XYZ file of C-alpha atoms in Angstrom:
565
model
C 11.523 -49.544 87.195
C 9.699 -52.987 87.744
C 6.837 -52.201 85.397
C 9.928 -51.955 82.690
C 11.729 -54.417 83.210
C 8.759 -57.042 83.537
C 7.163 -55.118 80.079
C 11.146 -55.917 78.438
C 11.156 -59.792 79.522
C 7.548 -59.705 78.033
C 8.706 -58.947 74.287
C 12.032 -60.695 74.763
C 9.720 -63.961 74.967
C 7.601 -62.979 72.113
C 10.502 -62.166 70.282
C 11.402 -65.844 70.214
C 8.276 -66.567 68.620
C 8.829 -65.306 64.298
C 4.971 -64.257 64.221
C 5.562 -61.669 66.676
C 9.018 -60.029 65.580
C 7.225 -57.192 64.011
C 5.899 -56.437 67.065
C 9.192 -56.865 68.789
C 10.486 -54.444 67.162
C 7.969 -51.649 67.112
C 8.471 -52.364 70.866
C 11.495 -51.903 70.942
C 11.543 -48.559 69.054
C 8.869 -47.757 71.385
C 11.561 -48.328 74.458
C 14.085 -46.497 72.873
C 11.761 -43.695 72.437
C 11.018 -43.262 75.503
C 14.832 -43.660 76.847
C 15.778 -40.512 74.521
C 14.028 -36.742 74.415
C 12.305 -36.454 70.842
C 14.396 -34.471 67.916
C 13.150 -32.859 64.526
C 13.757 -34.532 61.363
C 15.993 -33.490 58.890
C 15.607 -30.630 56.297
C 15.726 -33.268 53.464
C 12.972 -35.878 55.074
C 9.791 -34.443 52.998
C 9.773 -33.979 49.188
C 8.669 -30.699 49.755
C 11.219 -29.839 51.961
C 13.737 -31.010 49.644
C 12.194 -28.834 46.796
C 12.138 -26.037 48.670
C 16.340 -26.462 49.304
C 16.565 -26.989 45.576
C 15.146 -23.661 44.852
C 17.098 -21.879 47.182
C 20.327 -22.935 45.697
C 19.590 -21.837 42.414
C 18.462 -18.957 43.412
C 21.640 -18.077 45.021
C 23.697 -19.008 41.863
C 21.978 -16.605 39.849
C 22.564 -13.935 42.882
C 26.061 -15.056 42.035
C 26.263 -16.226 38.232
C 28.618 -18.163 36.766
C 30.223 -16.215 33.606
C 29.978 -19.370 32.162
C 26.388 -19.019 31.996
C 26.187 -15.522 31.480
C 28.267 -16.484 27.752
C 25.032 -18.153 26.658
C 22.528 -16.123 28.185
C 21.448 -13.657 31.466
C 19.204 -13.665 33.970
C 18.103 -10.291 33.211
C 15.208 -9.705 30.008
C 15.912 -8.138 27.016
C 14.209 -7.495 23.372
C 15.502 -9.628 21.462
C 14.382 -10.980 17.790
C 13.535 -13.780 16.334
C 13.798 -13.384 12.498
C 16.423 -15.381 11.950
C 14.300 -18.589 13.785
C 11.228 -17.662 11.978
C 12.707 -17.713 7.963
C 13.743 -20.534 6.751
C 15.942 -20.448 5.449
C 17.748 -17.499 6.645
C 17.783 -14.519 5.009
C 21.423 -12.881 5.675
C 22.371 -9.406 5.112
C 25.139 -7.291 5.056
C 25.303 -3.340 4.489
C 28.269 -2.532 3.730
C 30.056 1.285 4.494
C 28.431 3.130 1.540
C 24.945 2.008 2.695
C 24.999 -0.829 -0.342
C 23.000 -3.895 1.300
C 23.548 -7.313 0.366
C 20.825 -9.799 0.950
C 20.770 -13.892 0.269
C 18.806 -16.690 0.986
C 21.035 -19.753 0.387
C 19.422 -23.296 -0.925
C 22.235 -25.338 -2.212
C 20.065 -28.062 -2.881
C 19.775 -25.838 -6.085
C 21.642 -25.853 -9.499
C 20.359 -22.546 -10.504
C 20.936 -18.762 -8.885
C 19.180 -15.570 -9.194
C 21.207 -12.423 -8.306
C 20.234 -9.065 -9.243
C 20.113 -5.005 -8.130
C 17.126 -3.484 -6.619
C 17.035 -0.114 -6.540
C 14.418 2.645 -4.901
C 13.777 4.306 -8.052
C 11.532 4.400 -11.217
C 8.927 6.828 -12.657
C 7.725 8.694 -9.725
C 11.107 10.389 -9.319
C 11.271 11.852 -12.516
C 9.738 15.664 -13.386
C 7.133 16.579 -16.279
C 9.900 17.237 -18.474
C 12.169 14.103 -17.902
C 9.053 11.949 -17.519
C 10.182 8.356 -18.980
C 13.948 8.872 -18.416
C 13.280 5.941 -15.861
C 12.234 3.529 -18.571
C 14.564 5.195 -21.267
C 17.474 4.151 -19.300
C 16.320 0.171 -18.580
C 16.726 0.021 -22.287
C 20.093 1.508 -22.855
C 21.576 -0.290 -20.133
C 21.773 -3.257 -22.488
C 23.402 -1.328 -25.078
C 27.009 -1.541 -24.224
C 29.860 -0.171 -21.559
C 33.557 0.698 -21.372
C 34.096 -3.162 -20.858
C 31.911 -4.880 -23.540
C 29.955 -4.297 -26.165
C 26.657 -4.826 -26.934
C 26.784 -7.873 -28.864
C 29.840 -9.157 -26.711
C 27.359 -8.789 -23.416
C 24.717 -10.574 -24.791
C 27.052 -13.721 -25.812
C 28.013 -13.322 -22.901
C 24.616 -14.123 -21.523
C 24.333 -16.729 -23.687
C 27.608 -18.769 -23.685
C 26.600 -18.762 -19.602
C 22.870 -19.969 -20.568
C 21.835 -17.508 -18.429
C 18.979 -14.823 -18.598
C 19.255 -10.963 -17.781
C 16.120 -8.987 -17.406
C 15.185 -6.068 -16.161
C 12.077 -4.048 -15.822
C 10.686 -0.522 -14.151
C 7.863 0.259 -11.996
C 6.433 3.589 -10.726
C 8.584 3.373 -7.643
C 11.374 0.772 -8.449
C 13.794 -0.622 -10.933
C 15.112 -4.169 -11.122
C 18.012 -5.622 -13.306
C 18.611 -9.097 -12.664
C 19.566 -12.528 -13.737
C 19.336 -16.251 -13.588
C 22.306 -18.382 -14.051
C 23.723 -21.979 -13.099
C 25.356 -21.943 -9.479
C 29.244 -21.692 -10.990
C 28.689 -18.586 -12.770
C 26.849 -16.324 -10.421
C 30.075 -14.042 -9.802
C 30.199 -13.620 -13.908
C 26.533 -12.163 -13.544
C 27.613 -9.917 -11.062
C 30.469 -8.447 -13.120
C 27.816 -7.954 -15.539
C 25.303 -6.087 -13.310
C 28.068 -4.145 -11.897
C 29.241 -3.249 -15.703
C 26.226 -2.089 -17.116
C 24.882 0.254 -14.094
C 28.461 1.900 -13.236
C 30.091 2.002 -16.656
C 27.260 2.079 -19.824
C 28.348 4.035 -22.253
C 25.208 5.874 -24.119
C 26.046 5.929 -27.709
C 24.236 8.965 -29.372
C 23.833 6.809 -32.490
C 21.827 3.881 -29.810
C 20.018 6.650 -28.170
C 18.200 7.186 -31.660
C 17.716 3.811 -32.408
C 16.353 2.765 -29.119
C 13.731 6.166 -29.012
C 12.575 4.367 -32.095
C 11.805 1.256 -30.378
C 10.365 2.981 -27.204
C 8.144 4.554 -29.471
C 7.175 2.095 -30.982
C 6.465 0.166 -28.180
C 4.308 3.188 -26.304
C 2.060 2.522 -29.914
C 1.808 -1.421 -28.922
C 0.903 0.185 -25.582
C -1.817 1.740 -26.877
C -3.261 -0.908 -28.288
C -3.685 -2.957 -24.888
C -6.771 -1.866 -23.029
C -6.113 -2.956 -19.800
C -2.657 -0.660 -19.590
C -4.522 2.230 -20.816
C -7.355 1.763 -18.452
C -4.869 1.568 -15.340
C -2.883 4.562 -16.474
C -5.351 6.620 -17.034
C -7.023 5.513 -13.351
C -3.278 6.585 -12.014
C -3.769 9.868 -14.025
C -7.109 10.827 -12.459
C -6.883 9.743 -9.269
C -3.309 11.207 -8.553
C -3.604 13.857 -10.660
C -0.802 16.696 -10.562
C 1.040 14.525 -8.741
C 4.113 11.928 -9.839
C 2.114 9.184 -9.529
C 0.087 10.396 -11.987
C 2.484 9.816 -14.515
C 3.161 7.178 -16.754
C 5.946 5.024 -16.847
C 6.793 5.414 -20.358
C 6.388 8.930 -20.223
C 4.910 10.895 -23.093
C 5.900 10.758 -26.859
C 7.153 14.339 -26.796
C 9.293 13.904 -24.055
C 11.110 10.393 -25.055
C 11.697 12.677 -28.735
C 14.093 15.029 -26.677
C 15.431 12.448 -23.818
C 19.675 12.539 -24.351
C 22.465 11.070 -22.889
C 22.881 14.010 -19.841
C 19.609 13.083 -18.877
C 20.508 9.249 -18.499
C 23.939 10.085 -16.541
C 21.960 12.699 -14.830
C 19.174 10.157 -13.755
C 21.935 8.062 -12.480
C 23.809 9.992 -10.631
C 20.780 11.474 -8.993
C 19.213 8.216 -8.027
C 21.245 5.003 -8.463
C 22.765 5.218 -5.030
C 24.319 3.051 -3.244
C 21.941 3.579 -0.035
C 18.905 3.324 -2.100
C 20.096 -0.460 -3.521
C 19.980 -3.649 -2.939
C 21.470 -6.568 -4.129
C 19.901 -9.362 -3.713
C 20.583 -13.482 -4.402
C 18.778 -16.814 -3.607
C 19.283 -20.542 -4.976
C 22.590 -21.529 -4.735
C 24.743 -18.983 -3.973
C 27.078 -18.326 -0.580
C 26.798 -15.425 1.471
C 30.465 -14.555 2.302
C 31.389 -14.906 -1.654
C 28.657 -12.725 -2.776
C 29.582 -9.887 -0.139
C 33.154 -10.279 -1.160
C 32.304 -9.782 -4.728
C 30.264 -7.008 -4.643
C 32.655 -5.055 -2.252
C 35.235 -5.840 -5.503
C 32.896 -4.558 -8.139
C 30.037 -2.007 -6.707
C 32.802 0.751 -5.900
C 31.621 3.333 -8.357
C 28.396 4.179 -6.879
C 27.361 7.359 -5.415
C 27.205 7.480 -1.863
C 24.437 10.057 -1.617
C 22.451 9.817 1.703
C 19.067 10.961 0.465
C 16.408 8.261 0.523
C 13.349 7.521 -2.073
C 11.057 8.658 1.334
C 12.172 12.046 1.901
C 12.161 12.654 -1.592
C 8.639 11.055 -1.498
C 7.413 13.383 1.675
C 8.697 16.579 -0.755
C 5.641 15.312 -3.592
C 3.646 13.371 -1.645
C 0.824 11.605 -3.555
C -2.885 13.008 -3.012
C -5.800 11.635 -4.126
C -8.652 13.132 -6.220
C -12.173 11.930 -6.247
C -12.457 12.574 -10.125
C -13.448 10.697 -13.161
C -11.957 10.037 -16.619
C -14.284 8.669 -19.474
C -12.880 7.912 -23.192
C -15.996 7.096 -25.867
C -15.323 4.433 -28.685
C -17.604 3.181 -30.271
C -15.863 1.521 -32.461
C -14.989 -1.585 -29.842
C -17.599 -4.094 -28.767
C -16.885 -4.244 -24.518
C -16.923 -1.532 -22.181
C -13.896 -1.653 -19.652
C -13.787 0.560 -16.907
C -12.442 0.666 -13.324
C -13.713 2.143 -9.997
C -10.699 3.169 -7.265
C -10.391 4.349 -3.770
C -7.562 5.490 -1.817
C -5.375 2.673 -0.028
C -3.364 2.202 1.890
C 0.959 2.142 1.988
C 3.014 -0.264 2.420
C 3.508 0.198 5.747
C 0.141 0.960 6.861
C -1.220 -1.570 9.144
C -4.606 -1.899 7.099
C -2.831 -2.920 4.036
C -2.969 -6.510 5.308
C -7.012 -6.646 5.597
C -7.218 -4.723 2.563
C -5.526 -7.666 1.255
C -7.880 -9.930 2.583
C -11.116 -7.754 1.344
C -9.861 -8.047 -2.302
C -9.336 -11.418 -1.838
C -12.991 -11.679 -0.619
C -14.015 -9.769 -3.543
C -11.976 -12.077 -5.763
C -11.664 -12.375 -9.728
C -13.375 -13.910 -12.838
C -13.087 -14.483 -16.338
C -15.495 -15.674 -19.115
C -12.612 -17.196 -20.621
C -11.246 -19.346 -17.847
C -12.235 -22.416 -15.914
C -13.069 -20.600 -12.897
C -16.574 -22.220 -11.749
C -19.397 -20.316 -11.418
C -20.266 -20.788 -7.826
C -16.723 -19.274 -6.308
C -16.930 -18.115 -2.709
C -17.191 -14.885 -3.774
C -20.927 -12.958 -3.880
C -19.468 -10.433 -6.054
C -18.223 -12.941 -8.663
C -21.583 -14.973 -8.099
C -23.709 -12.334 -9.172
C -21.676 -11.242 -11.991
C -20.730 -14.947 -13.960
C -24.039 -16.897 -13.004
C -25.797 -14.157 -14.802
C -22.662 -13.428 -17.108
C -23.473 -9.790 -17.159
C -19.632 -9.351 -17.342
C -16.896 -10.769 -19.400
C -14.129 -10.399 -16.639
C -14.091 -8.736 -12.944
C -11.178 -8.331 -11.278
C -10.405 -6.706 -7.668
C -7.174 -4.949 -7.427
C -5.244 -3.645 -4.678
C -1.982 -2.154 -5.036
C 0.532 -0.081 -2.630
C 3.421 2.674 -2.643
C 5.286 4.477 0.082
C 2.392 7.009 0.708
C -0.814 5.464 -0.150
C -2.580 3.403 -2.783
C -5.481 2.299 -4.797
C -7.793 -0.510 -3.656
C -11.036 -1.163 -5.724
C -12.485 -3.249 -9.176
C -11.785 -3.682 -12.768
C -14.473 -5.197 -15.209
C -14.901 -5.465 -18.772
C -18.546 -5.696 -20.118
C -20.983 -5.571 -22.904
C -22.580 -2.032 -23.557
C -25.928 -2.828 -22.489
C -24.714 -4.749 -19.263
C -22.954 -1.678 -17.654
C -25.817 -0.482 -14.905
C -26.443 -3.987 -13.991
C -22.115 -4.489 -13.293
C -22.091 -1.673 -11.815
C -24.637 -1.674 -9.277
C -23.033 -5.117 -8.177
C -19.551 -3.682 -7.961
C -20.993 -1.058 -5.596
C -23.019 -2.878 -3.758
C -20.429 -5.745 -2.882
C -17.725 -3.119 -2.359
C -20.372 -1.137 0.007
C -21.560 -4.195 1.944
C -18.410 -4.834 3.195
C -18.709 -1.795 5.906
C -22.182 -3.654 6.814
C -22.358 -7.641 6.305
C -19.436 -9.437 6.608
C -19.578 -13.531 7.554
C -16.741 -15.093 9.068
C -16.568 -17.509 6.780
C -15.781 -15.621 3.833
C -12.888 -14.093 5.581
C -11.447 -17.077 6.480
C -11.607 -18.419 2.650
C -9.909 -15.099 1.558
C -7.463 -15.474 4.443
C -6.575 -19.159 2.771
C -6.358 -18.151 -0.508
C -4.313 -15.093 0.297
C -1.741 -17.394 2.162
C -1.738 -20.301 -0.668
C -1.194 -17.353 -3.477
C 1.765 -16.327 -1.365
C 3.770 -19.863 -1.125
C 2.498 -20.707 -4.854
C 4.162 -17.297 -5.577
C 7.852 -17.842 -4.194
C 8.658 -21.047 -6.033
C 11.981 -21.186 -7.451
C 15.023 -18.749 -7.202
C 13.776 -15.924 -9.636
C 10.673 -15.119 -7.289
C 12.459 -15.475 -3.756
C 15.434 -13.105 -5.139
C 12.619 -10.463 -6.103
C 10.640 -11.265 -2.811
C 14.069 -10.508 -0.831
C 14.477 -7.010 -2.695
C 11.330 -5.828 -3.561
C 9.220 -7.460 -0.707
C 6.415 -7.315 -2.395
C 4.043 -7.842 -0.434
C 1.164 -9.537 -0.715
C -1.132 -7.806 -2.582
C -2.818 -8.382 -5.383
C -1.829 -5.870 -7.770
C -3.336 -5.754 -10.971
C -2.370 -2.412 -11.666
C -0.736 -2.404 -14.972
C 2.437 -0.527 -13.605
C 6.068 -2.110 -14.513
C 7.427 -1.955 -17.974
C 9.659 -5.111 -19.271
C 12.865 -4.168 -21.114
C 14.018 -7.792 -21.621
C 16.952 -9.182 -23.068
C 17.237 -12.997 -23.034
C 13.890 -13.436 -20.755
C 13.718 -16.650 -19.303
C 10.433 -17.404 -20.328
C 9.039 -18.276 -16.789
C 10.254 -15.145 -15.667
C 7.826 -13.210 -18.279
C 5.381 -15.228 -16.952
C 5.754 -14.475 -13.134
C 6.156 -10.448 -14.540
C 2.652 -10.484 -16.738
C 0.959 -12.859 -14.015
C 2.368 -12.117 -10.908
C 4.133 -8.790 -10.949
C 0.391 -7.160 -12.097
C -2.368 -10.137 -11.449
C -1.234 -12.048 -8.903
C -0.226 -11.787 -5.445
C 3.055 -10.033 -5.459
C 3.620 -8.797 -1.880
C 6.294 -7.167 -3.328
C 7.353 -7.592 -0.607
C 8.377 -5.067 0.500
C 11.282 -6.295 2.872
C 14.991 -4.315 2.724
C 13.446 -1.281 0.508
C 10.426 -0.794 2.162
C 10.275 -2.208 5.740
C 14.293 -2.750 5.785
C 14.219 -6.361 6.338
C 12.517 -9.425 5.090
C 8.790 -9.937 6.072
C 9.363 -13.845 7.540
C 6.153 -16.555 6.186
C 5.762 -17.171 10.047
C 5.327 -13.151 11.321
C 3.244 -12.558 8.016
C 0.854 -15.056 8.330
C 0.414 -14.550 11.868
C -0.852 -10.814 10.435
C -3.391 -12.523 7.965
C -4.659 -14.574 10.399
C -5.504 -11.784 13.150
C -7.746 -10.462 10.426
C -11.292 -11.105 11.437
C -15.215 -10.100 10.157
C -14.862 -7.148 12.735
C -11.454 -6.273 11.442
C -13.074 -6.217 7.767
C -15.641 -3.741 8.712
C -13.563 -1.210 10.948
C -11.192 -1.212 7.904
C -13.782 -0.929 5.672
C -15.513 2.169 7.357
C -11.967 3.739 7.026
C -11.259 3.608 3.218
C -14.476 2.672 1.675
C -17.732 4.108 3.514
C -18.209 7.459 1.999
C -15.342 8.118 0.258
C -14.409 9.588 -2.934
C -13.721 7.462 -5.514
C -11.745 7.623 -9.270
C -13.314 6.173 -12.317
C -11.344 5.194 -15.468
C -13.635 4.060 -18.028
C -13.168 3.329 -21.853
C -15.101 1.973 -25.075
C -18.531 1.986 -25.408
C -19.755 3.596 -21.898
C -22.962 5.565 -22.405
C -24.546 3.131 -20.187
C -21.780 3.257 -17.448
C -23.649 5.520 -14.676
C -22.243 9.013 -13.894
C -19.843 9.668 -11.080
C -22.444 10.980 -8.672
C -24.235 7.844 -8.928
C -20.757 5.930 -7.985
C -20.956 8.305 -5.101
C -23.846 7.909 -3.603
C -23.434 3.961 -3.105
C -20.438 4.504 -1.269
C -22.824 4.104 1.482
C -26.556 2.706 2.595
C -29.162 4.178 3.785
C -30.884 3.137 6.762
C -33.724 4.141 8.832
């Protein structure tokens, strides 16, 4: 006790003094220290400590949630998609009770709309004997209904400034029309009109088998359409895709009005249609409208794929060759099988025609293109045009090249078809797939630009590929003339990923999800692809003109692959 309080009198003195009141106090604490037992500090005194605590209350809220939280979300995963983030804008759609969908992609910053019917139907439905009904009926759906006339629709058309087209493929058919934003619900009066009540005048049935005619001698007379035809022909032969879309001469001679009716009762269903709207156009008032007009339609349940899986489409290795000497270039095509729409590979087959890529004599393509195969063929110009082609239907498809040539050019064209075609199983640089991967993705934004094209992509989802295959017919009737132009450049040269959305995958393919696809594509990707559809494989030929240089088919065959030792 003396030793304390002489050590307390000892910093009570030194307290006095300012210099040592920091040692005063420590002392003092010190003292006090030793006058009480020690205690823990608190739980909060270290950050980590105080962490810790915060994580423990939180997770005892969501042992006990708040249904307040639960409205927005829940602590417990689930699948859940993320379309609607990646499109923009939004693609909405409704299916109403009859299996009728309704799909829109709103812009209101646009004056213009595009609304028109998409339906899961065209050429490959249709039997050797009503072959061309498909086509047959795009026509005479202009030519008047119970409502109006023919002359009273087109004014119609007209007094609105609108365009109506329409057009058929081998596995669709497409009415549509473009129109300022305050008369959209007039055009769908008139596409309700003319596909529920047409009225199929003998007297216009004769006239228009005139024009069809006609136009199948036009037909004729354009190589290209005959080439790709006649490539259908071979390669699915005794199958419907074999068939053409006009259908032959003999059979458009006896086509009559119970054939139309019958074609539409058959297959314009309301669960095999879509109607589909972009530019400036409301989603609500478009669903309202067509619940007030579509009520006619037939509410059969079978789909365009189990009518496809009864005929399914097989391919033939097999050639077709047409002599003329009378024309100064060769044209021919080499084919192999593809692949669907919803195969996986028909995204890199994409990208291999894109590596393959396209020239023309006549253009002002350069000559050094990234392309080998156009490199060898336009530096040289042992080729007037070279095109790679790639197109797709619910079952399969055709993936290969198109050229046109002079006579005594043929061996050298086609050993460098083959040989580019081939080389892709072997040599493929990473380079050139990211170039096709660019120029696939560029085609596809250059592609939906403006109303027309975004109200196809929405019902047809066509898909990205380029198909050049000469297979959709025009009917038109007031064409807007950029719309011809996106049908003769796009709908057969261009990229058209036709896009497959609400008819083929049931939805809308967003830019986002699809370009994630392109870009997963890689060199090894290319090859394993490649292997699958192209190494060893049968082929189809088409080939027309002057062709007694074009090599025979077992030549084709045998460079379907290299030999190494």
């Amino acid at each position: 006790m003396t030793i304390r309080h002489l050590l307390l009198s000892t910093l009570a003195r030194r307290a006095s003094n300012p210099n040592h009141l920091y040692a005063a106090t420590s002392a003092i604490r010190s003292s006090s220290s030793l006058a009480t037992s020690p205690s823990p500090p608190p739980p909060t005194a270290m950050i980590y400590d105080a962490l810790a605590e915060s994580v423990k209350s939180k997770l005892k809220q969501l042992e006990t949630t708040d249904p307040r939280f639960l409205k927005y979300g829940s602590p417990h995963p689930t699948l859940t998609s993320h379309t609607h983030i990646l499109s923009a804008p939004e693609t909405r759609v409704t299916t109403l009770p009859n299996g009728l969908r309704i799909a829109t992609e709103s812009n209101f910053s646009s004056k213009t709309a595009t609304v028109g019917v998409w339906i899961d139907a065209g050429s490959r439905f249709e039997t050797d004997e009503t072959n061309g009904t498909a086509h047959f009926l795009e026509h005479m759906i202009f030519k008047g209904t119970e409502k109006r006339t023919a002359q009273q629709l087109e004014e119609e058309i007209e007094n609105m400034g609108g365009h109506l087209n329409a057009y058929t493929s081998r596995e669709q058919t497409t009415y549509y029309a473009k129109v300022m934003d305050k008369d959209v619900n007039n055009a769908l009066d008139i596409l309700a009109d003319i596909l529920q009540n047409s009225k199929f005048d003998d007297d216009r049935i004769s006239r228009e088998r005139d024009v069809i005619l006609r136009e199948m001698e036009e037909v004729e007379g354009q190589t290209e359409e005959v080439i790709f035809d006649h490539l259908h022909a071979t390669a699915f032969q005794y199958t419907p895709l074999g068939r053409t879309i006009l259908g032959p001469a003999q059979n458009i001679k006896t086509i009559t009005k119970d054939h139309l009716q019958n074609y539409i009762r058959t297959h314009y269903t309301a669960p095999r249609m879509v109607i589909a709207a972009s530019g400036a156009v409301k989603h609500e008032e478009v669903v309202e409208q067509v619940k007030k007009l579509f009520t006619k339609l037939s509410t059969d349940s079978t789909t365009a794929s189990q009518m496809v899986a009864k005929e399914p489409a097989a391919f033939t290795g097999s050639e077709v060759r047409m002599f003329d000497d009378d024309v100064p270039l060769a044209q021919f095509a080499v084919a192999f099988s593809g692949a669907s729409w919803t195969d996986p590979d028909s995204i890199p087959l994409m990208v291999m025609q894109a590596m393959l890529g396209s020239w023309n004599k006549n253009s002002g393509g350069g000559k050094h293109m990234g392309s080998e195969l156009v490199q060898r063929i336009a530096i040289d110009e042992i080729a007037e045009s070279v095109m790679a082609f790639n197109t797709n239907y619910k079952d399969t498809g055709l993936f290969g090249v198109y050229a046109v040539a002079k006579p005594e050019n043929l061996d050298d064209v086609a050993w460098a078809i083959m040989h580019e075609i081939t080389k892709l199983v072997y040599r493929v640089s990473e380079a050139d797939v990211i170039r096709a991967r660019n120029q696939l993705k560029s085609s596809l934004l250059l592609h939906i630009d403006g109303t027309s094209p975004v109200a196809e992509d929405i019902g047809r989802q066509s898909q990205l590929s380029q198909t050049f295959v000469k297979e959709e017919r025009c009917c038109c009737r007031l064409i807007d003339p950029f719309v011809e132009f996106l049908h003769h450049h796009y709908s057969h040269t261009a990229y058209s990923f036709d896009i497959v959305p609400l008819l083929t995958y049931g939805r809308r393919i967003p830019f986002a999800e699809l370009f994630a696809r392109i870009d997963a594509v890689d060199a090894s990707t290319i090859k394993s692809v490649a292997n699958k559809f192209l190494y060893d494989k049968d082929i189809a030929i088409a080939a027309m003109g002057p062709i007694q240089g074009l090599p025979d088919y077992n030549w084709f065959r045998r460079r379907t692959y290299w030999t190494r030792y």
